[in-house]
C-alpha positions as semicolon CSV with decimal commas, in nm:
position;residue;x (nm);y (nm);z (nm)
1;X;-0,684;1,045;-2,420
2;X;-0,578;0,744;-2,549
3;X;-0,715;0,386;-2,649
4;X;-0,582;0,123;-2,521
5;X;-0,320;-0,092;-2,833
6;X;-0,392;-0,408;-2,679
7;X;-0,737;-0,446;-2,531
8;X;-0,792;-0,794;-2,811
9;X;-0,501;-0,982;-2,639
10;X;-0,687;-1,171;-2,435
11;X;-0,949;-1,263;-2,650
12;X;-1,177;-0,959;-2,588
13;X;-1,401;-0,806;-2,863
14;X;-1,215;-0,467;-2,818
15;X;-1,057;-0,455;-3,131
16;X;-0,712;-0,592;-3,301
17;X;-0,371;-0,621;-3,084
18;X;-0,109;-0,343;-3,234
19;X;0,218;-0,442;-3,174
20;X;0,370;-0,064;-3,152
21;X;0,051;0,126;-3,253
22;X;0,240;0,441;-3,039
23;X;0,489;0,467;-3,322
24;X;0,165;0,528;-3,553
25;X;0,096;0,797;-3,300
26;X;0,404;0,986;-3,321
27;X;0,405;1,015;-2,959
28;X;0,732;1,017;-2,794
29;X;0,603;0,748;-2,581
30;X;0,706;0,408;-2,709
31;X;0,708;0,034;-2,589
32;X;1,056;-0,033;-2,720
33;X;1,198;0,267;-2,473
34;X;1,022;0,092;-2,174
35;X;1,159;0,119;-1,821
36;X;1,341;-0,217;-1,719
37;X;1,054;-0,215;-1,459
38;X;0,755;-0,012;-1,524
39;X;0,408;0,088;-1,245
40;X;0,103;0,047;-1,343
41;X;-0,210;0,169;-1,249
42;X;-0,552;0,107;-1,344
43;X;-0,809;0,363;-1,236
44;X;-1,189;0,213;-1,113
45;X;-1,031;-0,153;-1,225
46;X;-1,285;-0,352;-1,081
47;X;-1,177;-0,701;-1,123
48;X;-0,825;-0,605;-1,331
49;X;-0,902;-0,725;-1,658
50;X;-0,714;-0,435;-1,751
51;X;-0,417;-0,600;-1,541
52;X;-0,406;-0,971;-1,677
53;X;-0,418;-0,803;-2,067
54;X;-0,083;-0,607;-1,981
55;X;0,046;-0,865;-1,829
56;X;-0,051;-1,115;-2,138
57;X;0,082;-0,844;-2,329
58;X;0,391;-0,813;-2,155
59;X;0,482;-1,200;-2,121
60;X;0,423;-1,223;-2,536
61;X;0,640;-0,925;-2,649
62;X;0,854;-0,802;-2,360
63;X;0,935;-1,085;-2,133
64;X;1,237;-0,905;-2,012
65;X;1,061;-0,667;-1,881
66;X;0,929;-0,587;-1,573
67;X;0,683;-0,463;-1,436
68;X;0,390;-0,433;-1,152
69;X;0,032;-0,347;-1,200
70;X;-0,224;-0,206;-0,953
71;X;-0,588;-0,221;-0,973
72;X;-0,727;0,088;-0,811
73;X;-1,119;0,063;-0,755
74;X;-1,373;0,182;-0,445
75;X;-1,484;-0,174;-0,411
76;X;-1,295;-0,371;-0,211
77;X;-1,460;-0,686;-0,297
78;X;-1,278;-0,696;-0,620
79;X;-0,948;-0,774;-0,460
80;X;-0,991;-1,139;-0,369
81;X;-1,022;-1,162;-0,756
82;X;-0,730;-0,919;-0,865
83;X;-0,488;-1,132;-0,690
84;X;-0,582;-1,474;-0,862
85;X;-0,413;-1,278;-1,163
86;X;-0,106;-1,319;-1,058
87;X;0,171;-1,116;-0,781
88;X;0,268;-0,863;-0,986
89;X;-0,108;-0,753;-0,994
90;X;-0,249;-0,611;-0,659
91;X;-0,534;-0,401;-0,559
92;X;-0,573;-0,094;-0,387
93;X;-0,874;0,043;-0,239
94;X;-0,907;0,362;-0,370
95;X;-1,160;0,626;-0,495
96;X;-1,086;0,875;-0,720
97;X;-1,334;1,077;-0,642
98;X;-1,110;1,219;-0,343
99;X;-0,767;1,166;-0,527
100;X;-0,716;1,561;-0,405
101;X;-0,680;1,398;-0,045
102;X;-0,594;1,045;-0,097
103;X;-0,311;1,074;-0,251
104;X;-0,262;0,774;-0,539
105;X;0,145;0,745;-0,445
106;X;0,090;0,710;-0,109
107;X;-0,188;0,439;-0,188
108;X;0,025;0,263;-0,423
109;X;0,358;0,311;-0,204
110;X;0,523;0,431;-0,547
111;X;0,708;0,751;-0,595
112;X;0,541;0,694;-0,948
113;X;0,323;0,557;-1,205
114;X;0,464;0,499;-1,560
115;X;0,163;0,427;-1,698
116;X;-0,249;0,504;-1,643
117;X;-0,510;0,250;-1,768
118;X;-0,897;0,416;-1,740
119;X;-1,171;0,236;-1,895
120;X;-1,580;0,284;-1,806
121;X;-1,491;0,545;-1,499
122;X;-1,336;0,742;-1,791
123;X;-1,726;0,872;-1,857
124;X;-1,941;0,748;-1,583
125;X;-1,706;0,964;-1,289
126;X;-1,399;1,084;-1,467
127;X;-1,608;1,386;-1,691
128;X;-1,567;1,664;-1,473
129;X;-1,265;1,980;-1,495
130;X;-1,112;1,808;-1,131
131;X;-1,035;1,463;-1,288
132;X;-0,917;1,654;-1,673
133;X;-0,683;1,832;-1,388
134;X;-0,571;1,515;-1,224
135;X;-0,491;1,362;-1,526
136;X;-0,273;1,655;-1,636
137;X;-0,101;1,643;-1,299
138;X;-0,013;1,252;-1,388
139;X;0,132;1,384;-1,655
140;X;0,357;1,594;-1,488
141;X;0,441;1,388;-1,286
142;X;0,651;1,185;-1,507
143;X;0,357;0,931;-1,609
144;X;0,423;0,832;-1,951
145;X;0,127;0,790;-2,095
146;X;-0,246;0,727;-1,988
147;X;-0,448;0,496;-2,185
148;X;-0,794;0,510;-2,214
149;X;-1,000;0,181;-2,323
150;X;-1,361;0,275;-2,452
151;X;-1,555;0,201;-2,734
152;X;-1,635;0,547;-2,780
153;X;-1,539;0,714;-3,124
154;X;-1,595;1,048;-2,908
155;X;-1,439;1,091;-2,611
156;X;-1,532;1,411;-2,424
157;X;-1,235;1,426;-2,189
158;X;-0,998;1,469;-2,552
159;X;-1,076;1,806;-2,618
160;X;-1,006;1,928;-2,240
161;X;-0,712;1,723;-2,194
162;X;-0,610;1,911;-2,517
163;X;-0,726;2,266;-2,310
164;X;-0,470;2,167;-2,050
165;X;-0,174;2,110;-2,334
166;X;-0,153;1,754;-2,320
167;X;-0,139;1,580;-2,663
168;X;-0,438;1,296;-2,752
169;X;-0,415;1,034;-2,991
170;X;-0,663;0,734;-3,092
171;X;-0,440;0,422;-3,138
172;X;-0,747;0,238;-3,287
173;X;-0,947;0,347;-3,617
């Protein structure tokens, strides 16, 4: 599991902006090998925060690249606000409780997602062996990296992630 580089960009008291803290990591994942256009998916997003800090992010440091971001969250009232973000952040009704049956590609109508962004769902729905085996299964299929924004200096899900051969790193001290 992994914590998100850039949660302070947009002023929030998460912690310092990075600009390549993934090179710190030694993970093979890196900003500077980006896709030209990269998916985006933010798991239990609610009102896609999440989405306007990547896409701060993004305008500041990699305006040449693209990219589209979806907020995927059970409550469909949070759309109305996802979309005053801006078009390349939408927001699919999802739950991930079911993500065995309702399959997140299909949702998205993406054959896949570069990149995973979980914050709070991480613990309050996400701490159970079927969502440690969804992750992995992002993983292999072709997702680059997921990111996990919490506060937490001990996340449970690390040390089964790690029991399914997947490689954690904190990004913030």
């Amino acid at each position: 599991s992994l914590r998100a580089p850039f949660a302070g960009e947009a002023g929030t008291p998460r912690g310092p902006l990075q600009r390549n803290p993934l090179k710190k990591s030694g993970n093979p994942v890196r900003f500077d090998r980006l896709p030209k256009k990269s998916v985006v998916a933010s798991l239990g997003g609610g009102p896609g925060f999440e989405g306007y800090v990547w896409k701060c992010f993004f305008e500041r440091y990699f305006p040449e690249n693209k990219f589209i971001f979806y907020v995927l969250d059970l409550e469909t009232n949070w759309g109305e606000y996802v979309e005053l973000w801006g078009p390349e952040i939408k927001f699919c009704q999802w739950d991930l409780t079911k993500w065995r049956s309702a399959n997140i590609y299909k949702t998205i109508q993406q054959p896949k997602i570069d990149f995973v962004i979980i914050s709070n769902v991480l613990v309050m729905y996400m701490s159970n062996r079927s969502s440690y085996d969804f992750m992995a299964q992002l993983l292999e299929n072709k997702t680059q990296a997921i990111l996990i924004n919490s506060r937490s200096k001990s996340i449970e899900a690390r040390q089964h992630m790690r029991e399914r051969n997947v490689k954690t790193t904190s990004l913030l001290d």
